[in-house]
Amino acid sequence: MTRALKPINLALQGGGAHGAYTWGVLDWLMESERFRVEAVSGTSAGAMNAVVLAAGLTEGGAEGARAALHRFWKAVSDRAWLSPIKRSPLDVIMGEWSLDMSPSFLAFDLASRFSSPYEFNPLNINPLREVVEETVDFEAVRACDRIAVHVAATNVHTGKIRVFSGAEIDCDAVMASACLPHLFQAVEIDGVPYWDGGYMGNPPLFPLFTPKGTADTVLVQINPVERAETPKSAREILNRLNEITFNSTLLREMRAIEFVTRLIEEGKLDTDHYQKVHIHRISADGLKPLQASSKVNAEWRFLTHLRDIGRKAAADWADAHFDDVGVRSSVDLRAEFL
């Protein structure tokens, strides 16, 4: 007996090449026929996954979305093949996915700390923009009536979040969402410069909470909130600082959700005006062993490895929490985020 599709929203974090993990989650969701995605909020790589998903759904339904995601990530890998920034021979022999021992990566990483992209890349060349332009039909994204799409970026001048939705979404909006300021020049939209959306929302949850929308939001997490080890090396410290920074706004939103939920449960808020939200999470546990430098590793074997991890994580989550969707949160917000 076929079960009815359960409606969910998706919140997709950014994290460079680790976004292929989210590709795997989306691939499984499109294949499973257990859930109906109603809205997606994404930042950086999450934003790219979101627009590729929307374009694919418009052009060919669930199978079209799966094909579009595969095509996009393969194009990312193909373009990266020309890059001099690759794993060292020793890392390849040892089976390490990181680029920590790669001379080209270390040289570029050092250079980015002492010169700005306006200096070392005055022509503002960004191969990733070319991939997005070639593989994503933004007319199809804007025409998508299957899901609502929201893409986040950070206003450089005000420091506030900007969420692009519906007709506002184009290649510039996506590239703004993925614009790391030490690597790329700010993306200007209508004269306003934008940086990576992760600084102010990775990803933002509030666009998903609408009066008539589903109450269930599934966070696809790439950046771990907690780590048991104390970082000791300079690279480990920097990696942990980045994880904390890019999770900070998410934690604040989770606290706000927990507070409002508690007030509703205590009868202190009118449910005619406030909606109880159910939060679920497909965690980043499978990514914890990876070094931060692997976020720039776009080898096809690595991307498909991440995809497979994401597919398994999505299947495991669904098996454990399918019955929770539509009924309750499967994440204890007070225990995990407060």
mmCIF file of C-alpha atoms in Angstrom:
data_model
loop_
_atom_site.group_PDB
_atom_site.id
_atom_site.type_symbol
_atom_site.label_atom_id
_atom_site.label_comp_id
_atom_site.label_asym_id
_atom_site.label_seq_id
_atom_site.Cartn_x
_atom_site.Cartn_y
_atom_site.Cartn_z
ATOM 1 C CA MET A 1 0.000 0.000 0.000
ATOM 2 C CA THR A 2 1.497 3.319 -1.099
ATOM 3 C CA ARG A 3 1.871 5.882 1.675
ATOM 4 C CA ALA A 4 0.808 9.469 1.038
ATOM 5 C CA LEU A 5 3.636 11.892 0.333
ATOM 6 C CA LYS A 6 4.485 13.965 3.403
ATOM 7 C CA PRO A 7 5.122 17.674 2.764
ATOM 8 C CA ILE A 8 8.440 19.110 3.976
ATOM 9 C CA ASN A 9 10.587 22.195 3.577
ATOM 10 C CA LEU A 10 14.328 21.906 3.078
ATOM 11 C CA ALA A 11 17.036 24.129 4.553
ATOM 12 C CA LEU A 12 20.344 23.540 2.751
ATOM 13 C CA GLN A 13 23.639 24.630 4.268
ATOM 14 C CA GLY A 14 26.650 25.736 2.249
ATOM 15 C CA GLY A 15 30.083 24.151 2.398
ATOM 16 C CA GLY A 16 31.886 24.116 -0.937
ATOM 17 C CA ALA A 17 32.427 20.675 -2.431
ATOM 18 C CA HIS A 18 30.759 19.172 0.633
ATOM 19 C CA GLY A 19 27.543 20.365 -1.019
ATOM 20 C CA ALA A 20 27.726 17.078 -2.940
ATOM 21 C CA TYR A 21 26.563 15.464 0.318
ATOM 22 C CA THR A 22 23.370 17.515 -0.053
ATOM 23 C CA TRP A 23 23.177 16.360 -3.678
ATOM 24 C CA GLY A 24 22.958 12.821 -2.303
ATOM 25 C CA VAL A 25 20.205 13.780 0.144
ATOM 26 C CA LEU A 26 18.183 15.436 -2.630
ATOM 27 C CA ASP A 27 18.807 12.522 -4.994
ATOM 28 C CA TRP A 28 17.405 10.100 -2.421
ATOM 29 C CA LEU A 29 14.403 12.325 -1.630
ATOM 30 C CA MET A 30 13.512 12.602 -5.319
ATOM 31 C CA GLU A 31 13.827 8.836 -5.745
ATOM 32 C CA SER A 32 12.081 7.738 -2.551
ATOM 33 C CA GLU A 33 8.548 8.992 -3.258
ATOM 34 C CA ARG A 34 7.950 9.393 0.474
ATOM 35 C CA PHE A 35 8.099 13.184 0.743
ATOM 36 C CA ARG A 36 6.898 16.209 -1.197
ATOM 37 C CA VAL A 37 9.272 19.179 -1.061
ATOM 38 C CA GLU A 38 7.292 22.428 -0.879
ATOM 39 C CA ALA A 39 10.010 25.034 -0.304
ATOM 40 C CA VAL A 40 13.805 25.233 -0.198
ATOM 41 C CA SER A 41 16.080 27.757 1.478
ATOM 42 C CA GLY A 42 19.756 27.560 0.539
ATOM 43 C CA THR A 43 23.069 29.308 1.023
ATOM 44 C CA SER A 44 26.236 29.015 -1.086
ATOM 45 C CA ALA A 45 26.470 25.396 -2.293
ATOM 46 C CA GLY A 46 23.011 24.941 -0.772
ATOM 47 C CA ALA A 47 21.725 27.732 -3.012
ATOM 48 C CA MET A 48 23.220 26.024 -6.054
ATOM 49 C CA ASN A 49 21.608 22.727 -5.139
ATOM 50 C CA ALA A 50 18.309 24.551 -4.625
ATOM 51 C CA VAL A 51 18.197 26.226 -8.046
ATOM 52 C CA VAL A 52 19.391 23.082 -9.835
ATOM 53 C CA LEU A 53 16.653 21.110 -8.064
ATOM 54 C CA ALA A 54 13.993 23.664 -9.050
ATOM 55 C CA ALA A 55 15.095 23.815 -12.688
ATOM 56 C CA GLY A 56 15.171 20.024 -12.913
ATOM 57 C CA LEU A 57 11.710 19.684 -11.385
ATOM 58 C CA THR A 58 10.326 22.186 -13.886
ATOM 59 C CA GLU A 59 11.901 20.446 -16.840
ATOM 60 C CA GLY A 60 11.330 16.809 -15.923
ATOM 61 C CA GLY A 61 9.819 16.193 -12.513
ATOM 62 C CA ALA A 62 11.667 14.161 -9.897
ATOM 63 C CA GLU A 63 13.769 12.262 -12.439
ATOM 64 C CA GLY A 64 14.565 15.534 -14.178
ATOM 65 C CA ALA A 65 15.762 16.949 -10.864
ATOM 66 C CA ARG A 66 18.002 13.940 -10.239
ATOM 67 C CA ALA A 67 19.481 14.228 -13.731
ATOM 68 C CA ALA A 68 20.021 17.981 -13.343
ATOM 69 C CA LEU A 69 21.858 17.543 -10.031
ATOM 70 C CA HIS A 70 24.090 14.850 -11.522
ATOM 71 C CA ARG A 71 24.805 17.056 -14.539
ATOM 72 C CA PHE A 72 25.645 20.074 -12.378
ATOM 73 C CA TRP A 73 28.074 18.298 -10.067
ATOM 74 C CA LYS A 74 29.730 16.510 -12.984
ATOM 75 C CA ALA A 75 30.268 19.897 -14.649
ATOM 76 C CA VAL A 76 31.783 21.233 -11.417
ATOM 77 C CA SER A 77 34.194 18.294 -11.383
ATOM 78 C CA ASP A 78 35.050 18.612 -15.075
ATOM 79 C CA ARG A 79 35.861 22.308 -14.678
ATOM 80 C CA ALA A 80 37.961 21.648 -11.574
ATOM 81 C CA TRP A 81 40.033 19.093 -13.504
ATOM 82 C CA LEU A 82 41.799 22.024 -15.167
ATOM 83 C CA SER A 83 42.648 23.630 -11.838
ATOM 84 C CA PRO A 84 46.235 23.389 -10.542
ATOM 85 C CA ILE A 85 44.864 23.033 -6.998
ATOM 86 C CA LYS A 86 44.761 19.272 -6.502
ATOM 87 C CA ARG A 87 45.604 16.645 -3.908
ATOM 88 C CA SER A 88 49.271 15.867 -3.446
ATOM 89 C CA PRO A 89 50.531 12.477 -4.696
ATOM 90 C CA LEU A 90 51.044 11.444 -1.068
ATOM 91 C CA ASP A 91 47.402 12.221 -0.188
ATOM 92 C CA VAL A 92 46.274 10.231 -3.216
ATOM 93 C CA ILE A 93 48.403 7.240 -2.170
ATOM 94 C CA MET A 94 47.190 7.478 1.437
ATOM 95 C CA GLY A 95 43.549 7.782 0.359
ATOM 96 C CA GLU A 96 43.149 11.216 1.971
ATOM 97 C CA TRP A 97 40.578 13.535 0.433
ATOM 98 C CA SER A 98 42.081 16.701 1.944
ATOM 99 C CA LEU A 99 44.463 19.120 0.219
ATOM 100 C CA ASP A 100 46.425 19.924 3.371
ATOM 101 C CA MET A 101 49.659 18.636 1.832
ATOM 102 C CA SER A 102 49.063 20.068 -1.635
ATOM 103 C CA PRO A 103 51.751 22.685 -2.489
ATOM 104 C CA SER A 104 49.413 24.497 -4.896
ATOM 105 C CA PHE A 105 46.619 24.664 -2.317
ATOM 106 C CA LEU A 106 48.951 25.853 0.424
ATOM 107 C CA ALA A 107 50.413 28.533 -1.846
ATOM 108 C CA PHE A 108 46.981 29.791 -2.854
ATOM 109 C CA ASP A 109 45.715 29.678 0.729
ATOM 110 C CA LEU A 110 48.699 31.752 1.893
ATOM 111 C CA ALA A 111 48.315 34.239 -0.954
ATOM 112 C CA SER A 112 44.620 34.763 -0.162
ATOM 113 C CA ARG A 113 45.557 35.863 3.364
ATOM 114 C CA PHE A 114 47.877 38.620 2.192
ATOM 115 C CA SER A 115 46.180 39.907 -0.950
ATOM 116 C CA SER A 116 42.549 40.471 -1.852
ATOM 117 C CA PRO A 117 40.719 39.024 -4.875
ATOM 118 C CA TYR A 118 40.734 42.546 -6.294
ATOM 119 C CA GLU A 119 44.540 42.255 -6.384
ATOM 120 C CA PHE A 120 45.249 38.613 -7.337
ATOM 121 C CA ASN A 121 42.184 38.297 -9.610
ATOM 122 C CA PRO A 122 41.555 41.779 -11.042
ATOM 123 C CA LEU A 123 39.582 40.356 -13.996
ATOM 124 C CA ASN A 124 37.229 38.655 -11.524
ATOM 125 C CA ILE A 125 37.459 35.275 -13.235
ATOM 126 C CA ASN A 126 35.245 32.686 -11.575
ATOM 127 C CA PRO A 127 35.000 29.273 -13.296
ATOM 128 C CA LEU A 128 32.118 28.315 -11.013
ATOM 129 C CA ARG A 129 29.976 31.105 -12.471
ATOM 130 C CA GLU A 130 30.510 29.611 -15.904
ATOM 131 C CA VAL A 131 29.361 26.215 -14.634
ATOM 132 C CA VAL A 132 26.208 27.709 -13.108
ATOM 133 C CA GLU A 133 25.417 29.686 -16.251
ATOM 134 C CA GLU A 134 25.908 26.638 -18.475
ATOM 135 C CA THR A 135 23.965 24.113 -16.386
ATOM 136 C CA VAL A 136 21.125 26.051 -14.742
ATOM 137 C CA ASP A 137 18.136 27.377 -16.694
ATOM 138 C CA PHE A 138 17.079 30.289 -14.499
ATOM 139 C CA GLU A 139 13.925 30.820 -16.532
ATOM 140 C CA ALA A 140 12.948 27.304 -15.439
ATOM 141 C CA VAL A 141 13.878 28.148 -11.825
ATOM 142 C CA ARG A 142 11.657 31.239 -11.821
ATOM 143 C CA ALA A 143 8.872 29.314 -13.553
ATOM 144 C CA CYS A 144 8.971 26.448 -11.041
ATOM 145 C CA ASP A 145 5.569 25.987 -9.406
ATOM 146 C CA ARG A 146 6.525 22.771 -7.615
ATOM 147 C CA ILE A 147 8.622 24.416 -4.895
ATOM 148 C CA ALA A 148 9.349 27.899 -3.566
ATOM 149 C CA VAL A 149 13.062 28.739 -3.669
ATOM 150 C CA HIS A 150 14.917 31.169 -1.398
ATOM 151 C CA VAL A 151 18.596 32.090 -1.754
ATOM 152 C CA ALA A 152 20.520 34.021 0.929
ATOM 153 C CA ALA A 153 23.380 36.520 0.609
ATOM 154 C CA THR A 154 24.980 39.076 2.940
ATOM 155 C CA ASN A 155 24.774 42.804 2.195
ATOM 156 C CA VAL A 156 28.376 44.051 2.488
ATOM 157 C CA HIS A 157 27.360 47.620 3.370
ATOM 158 C CA THR A 158 24.710 46.908 6.005
ATOM 159 C CA GLY A 159 25.800 43.480 7.234
ATOM 160 C CA LYS A 160 22.190 42.325 6.917
ATOM 161 C CA ILE A 161 20.852 39.231 5.232
ATOM 162 C CA ARG A 162 19.203 39.503 1.808
ATOM 163 C CA VAL A 163 16.924 36.692 0.716
ATOM 164 C CA PHE A 164 16.253 36.402 -3.014
ATOM 165 C CA SER A 165 13.012 34.619 -3.883
ATOM 166 C CA GLY A 166 10.939 33.833 -6.958
ATOM 167 C CA ALA A 167 11.494 36.274 -9.799
ATOM 168 C CA GLU A 168 14.536 37.767 -8.031
ATOM 169 C CA ILE A 169 16.605 34.607 -8.461
ATOM 170 C CA ASP A 170 19.206 34.669 -11.202
ATOM 171 C CA CYS A 171 22.844 33.702 -11.610
ATOM 172 C CA ASP A 172 24.032 36.851 -9.792
ATOM 173 C CA ALA A 173 21.901 36.007 -6.740
ATOM 174 C CA VAL A 174 23.362 32.495 -6.569
ATOM 175 C CA MET A 175 26.932 33.713 -7.038
ATOM 176 C CA ALA A 176 26.382 36.350 -4.355
ATOM 177 C CA SER A 177 25.215 33.619 -2.004
ATOM 178 C CA ALA A 178 28.496 31.743 -2.629
ATOM 179 C CA CYS A 179 30.872 34.723 -2.632
ATOM 180 C CA LEU A 180 33.603 34.114 -0.064
ATOM 181 C CA PRO A 181 35.248 37.558 0.261
ATOM 182 C CA HIS A 182 38.826 36.286 0.551
ATOM 183 C CA LEU A 183 38.415 34.379 -2.732
ATOM 184 C CA PHE A 184 36.052 36.417 -4.907
ATOM 185 C CA GLN A 185 35.151 40.034 -5.513
ATOM 186 C CA ALA A 186 31.791 41.059 -4.085
ATOM 187 C CA VAL A 187 28.863 40.409 -6.415
ATOM 188 C CA GLU A 188 26.984 43.617 -7.167
ATOM 189 C CA ILE A 189 23.222 43.485 -7.688
ATOM 190 C CA ASP A 190 21.475 46.781 -8.411
ATOM 191 C CA GLY A 191 24.596 48.580 -7.213
ATOM 192 C CA VAL A 192 24.718 46.733 -3.871
ATOM 193 C CA PRO A 193 27.688 44.434 -3.096
ATOM 194 C CA TYR A 194 27.018 41.023 -1.581
ATOM 195 C CA TRP A 195 29.118 38.336 0.079
ATOM 196 C CA ASP A 196 28.436 34.736 1.044
ATOM 197 C CA GLY A 197 25.059 34.285 2.717
ATOM 198 C CA GLY A 198 26.563 31.990 5.335
ATOM 199 C CA TYR A 199 27.672 34.948 7.432
ATOM 200 C CA MET A 200 24.063 35.912 8.188
ATOM 201 C CA GLY A 201 22.104 32.736 7.473
ATOM 202 C CA ASN A 202 23.453 29.266 6.761
ATOM 203 C CA PRO A 203 20.746 28.724 5.761
ATOM 204 C CA PRO A 204 17.990 31.155 6.828
ATOM 205 C CA LEU A 205 14.924 29.366 8.136
ATOM 206 C CA PHE A 206 12.472 32.255 8.438
ATOM 207 C CA PRO A 207 11.559 32.359 4.702
ATOM 208 C CA LEU A 208 10.137 28.847 5.111
ATOM 209 C CA PHE A 209 7.631 29.808 7.788
ATOM 210 C CA THR A 210 4.484 30.964 6.005
ATOM 211 C CA PRO A 211 0.856 30.893 7.236
ATOM 212 C CA LYS A 212 -0.239 28.286 4.693
ATOM 213 C CA GLY A 213 3.055 26.402 4.405
ATOM 214 C CA THR A 214 4.064 23.087 5.883
ATOM 215 C CA ALA A 215 5.152 23.074 9.516
ATOM 216 C CA ASP A 216 7.989 20.602 8.901
ATOM 217 C CA THR A 217 11.479 21.803 7.971
ATOM 218 C CA VAL A 218 14.368 19.421 7.357
ATOM 219 C CA LEU A 219 17.817 20.935 7.882
ATOM 220 C CA VAL A 220 20.473 19.334 5.702
ATOM 221 C CA GLN A 221 23.547 20.116 7.754
ATOM 222 C CA ILE A 222 27.079 20.248 6.360
ATOM 223 C CA ASN A 223 28.891 22.176 9.101
ATOM 224 C CA PRO A 224 28.967 20.277 12.426
ATOM 225 C CA VAL A 225 27.724 22.251 15.425
ATOM 226 C CA GLU A 226 29.671 20.200 17.927
ATOM 227 C CA ARG A 227 33.109 18.557 17.939
ATOM 228 C CA ALA A 228 34.497 16.533 20.804
ATOM 229 C CA GLU A 229 38.144 17.372 20.098
ATOM 230 C CA THR A 230 39.941 20.606 20.973
ATOM 231 C CA PRO A 231 41.640 21.991 17.837
ATOM 232 C CA LYS A 232 45.401 22.360 18.273
ATOM 233 C CA SER A 233 46.972 23.132 14.897
ATOM 234 C CA ALA A 234 46.509 26.475 13.146
ATOM 235 C CA ARG A 235 44.456 24.823 10.404
ATOM 236 C CA GLU A 236 42.258 22.954 12.889
ATOM 237 C CA ILE A 237 41.611 26.179 14.813
ATOM 238 C CA LEU A 238 40.694 28.055 11.632
ATOM 239 C CA ASN A 239 38.393 25.232 10.536
ATOM 240 C CA ARG A 240 36.587 25.228 13.880
ATOM 241 C CA LEU A 241 36.239 29.017 13.832
ATOM 242 C CA ASN A 242 34.658 28.793 10.395
ATOM 243 C CA GLU A 243 32.213 26.125 11.578
ATOM 244 C CA ILE A 244 31.210 28.242 14.577
ATOM 245 C CA THR A 245 30.852 31.387 12.462
ATOM 246 C CA PHE A 246 28.754 29.735 9.780
ATOM 247 C CA ASN A 247 26.494 28.052 12.340
ATOM 248 C CA SER A 248 25.956 31.084 14.592
ATOM 249 C CA THR A 249 22.897 32.515 12.847
ATOM 250 C CA LEU A 250 21.366 29.067 12.530
ATOM 251 C CA LEU A 251 21.714 28.569 16.281
ATOM 252 C CA ARG A 252 20.014 31.909 16.948
ATOM 253 C CA GLU A 253 17.075 30.947 14.742
ATOM 254 C CA MET A 254 16.824 27.572 16.455
ATOM 255 C CA ARG A 255 16.696 29.306 19.842
ATOM 256 C CA ALA A 256 13.913 31.583 18.614
ATOM 257 C CA ILE A 257 11.954 28.594 17.263
ATOM 258 C CA GLU A 258 12.318 26.753 20.572
ATOM 259 C CA PHE A 259 11.142 29.827 22.496
ATOM 260 C CA VAL A 260 8.043 30.340 20.349
ATOM 261 C CA THR A 261 7.252 26.605 20.402
ATOM 262 C CA ARG A 262 7.439 26.584 24.203
ATOM 263 C CA LEU A 263 5.107 29.595 24.442
ATOM 264 C CA ILE A 264 2.597 27.884 22.133
ATOM 265 C CA GLU A 265 2.731 24.673 24.174
ATOM 266 C CA GLU A 266 2.195 26.670 27.366
ATOM 267 C CA GLY A 267 -0.835 28.385 25.832
ATOM 268 C CA LYS A 268 0.766 31.811 25.923
ATOM 269 C CA LEU A 269 0.551 32.398 22.183
ATOM 270 C CA ASP A 270 -2.518 32.273 19.958
ATOM 271 C CA THR A 271 -2.208 29.451 17.416
ATOM 272 C CA ASP A 272 -4.384 31.465 15.056
ATOM 273 C CA HIS A 273 -1.436 33.797 14.591
ATOM 274 C CA TYR A 274 1.567 31.597 15.430
ATOM 275 C CA GLN A 275 2.452 28.267 13.866
ATOM 276 C CA LYS A 276 4.159 25.479 15.726
ATOM 277 C CA VAL A 277 7.191 24.424 13.703
ATOM 278 C CA HIS A 278 8.594 20.898 13.493
ATOM 279 C CA ILE A 279 12.358 20.757 13.003
ATOM 280 C CA HIS A 280 14.181 17.743 11.618
ATOM 281 C CA ARG A 281 17.830 17.302 10.717
ATOM 282 C CA ILE A 282 19.942 15.180 8.425
ATOM 283 C CA SER A 283 23.199 15.660 10.274
ATOM 284 C CA ALA A 284 26.763 16.206 9.105
ATOM 285 C CA ASP A 285 28.184 13.331 11.169
ATOM 286 C CA GLY A 286 29.439 11.573 8.049
ATOM 287 C CA LEU A 287 31.483 14.663 7.141
ATOM 288 C CA LYS A 288 33.207 15.154 10.510
ATOM 289 C CA PRO A 289 36.315 13.118 9.602
ATOM 290 C CA LEU A 290 36.979 15.341 6.565
ATOM 291 C CA GLN A 291 39.428 18.231 6.716
ATOM 292 C CA ALA A 292 38.279 21.742 5.782
ATOM 293 C CA SER A 293 40.558 21.773 2.736
ATOM 294 C CA SER A 294 38.486 18.965 1.210
ATOM 295 C CA LYS A 295 35.775 21.571 0.604
ATOM 296 C CA VAL A 296 37.766 22.645 -2.468
ATOM 297 C CA ASN A 297 38.327 19.088 -3.682
ATOM 298 C CA ALA A 298 36.039 18.621 -6.671
ATOM 299 C CA GLU A 299 37.391 15.287 -7.922
ATOM 300 C CA TRP A 300 34.547 13.204 -9.301
ATOM 301 C CA ARG A 301 35.377 10.218 -7.077
ATOM 302 C CA PHE A 302 35.186 12.447 -4.024
ATOM 303 C CA LEU A 303 31.931 14.116 -5.082
ATOM 304 C CA THR A 304 30.245 10.791 -5.757
ATOM 305 C CA HIS A 305 31.587 9.505 -2.430
ATOM 306 C CA LEU A 306 29.901 12.456 -0.692
ATOM 307 C CA ARG A 307 26.722 11.856 -2.703
ATOM 308 C CA ASP A 308 26.593 8.263 -1.519
ATOM 309 C CA ILE A 309 27.105 9.339 2.107
ATOM 310 C CA GLY A 310 24.260 11.836 1.693
ATOM 311 C CA ARG A 311 21.923 9.237 0.189
ATOM 312 C CA LYS A 312 22.549 6.871 3.097
ATOM 313 C CA ALA A 313 22.095 9.661 5.663
ATOM 314 C CA ALA A 314 18.755 10.631 4.097
ATOM 315 C CA ALA A 315 17.547 7.015 4.035
ATOM 316 C CA ASP A 316 18.609 6.445 7.643
ATOM 317 C CA TRP A 317 16.879 9.644 8.765
ATOM 318 C CA ALA A 318 13.662 8.735 6.945
ATOM 319 C CA ASP A 319 13.607 5.229 8.391
ATOM 320 C CA ALA A 320 14.062 6.612 11.886
ATOM 321 C CA HIS A 321 11.784 9.645 11.718
ATOM 322 C CA PHE A 322 9.217 9.250 8.945
ATOM 323 C CA ASP A 323 6.405 8.929 11.478
ATOM 324 C CA ASP A 324 7.533 12.144 13.226
ATOM 325 C CA VAL A 325 7.023 14.284 10.123
ATOM 326 C CA GLY A 326 3.748 16.120 10.357
ATOM 327 C CA VAL A 327 3.406 15.281 14.049
ATOM 328 C CA ARG A 328 6.403 16.493 16.056
ATOM 329 C CA SER A 329 10.017 17.649 15.808
ATOM 330 C CA SER A 330 12.578 14.870 15.616
ATOM 331 C CA VAL A 331 15.229 17.251 16.972
ATOM 332 C CA ASP A 332 15.216 18.260 20.636
ATOM 333 C CA LEU A 333 15.975 21.956 20.157
ATOM 334 C CA ARG A 334 16.499 22.621 23.840
ATOM 335 C CA ALA A 335 18.980 19.784 24.242
ATOM 336 C CA GLU A 336 20.921 20.355 21.028
ATOM 337 C CA PHE A 337 20.918 24.082 20.363
ATOM 338 C CA LEU A 338 20.493 25.851 23.713
#
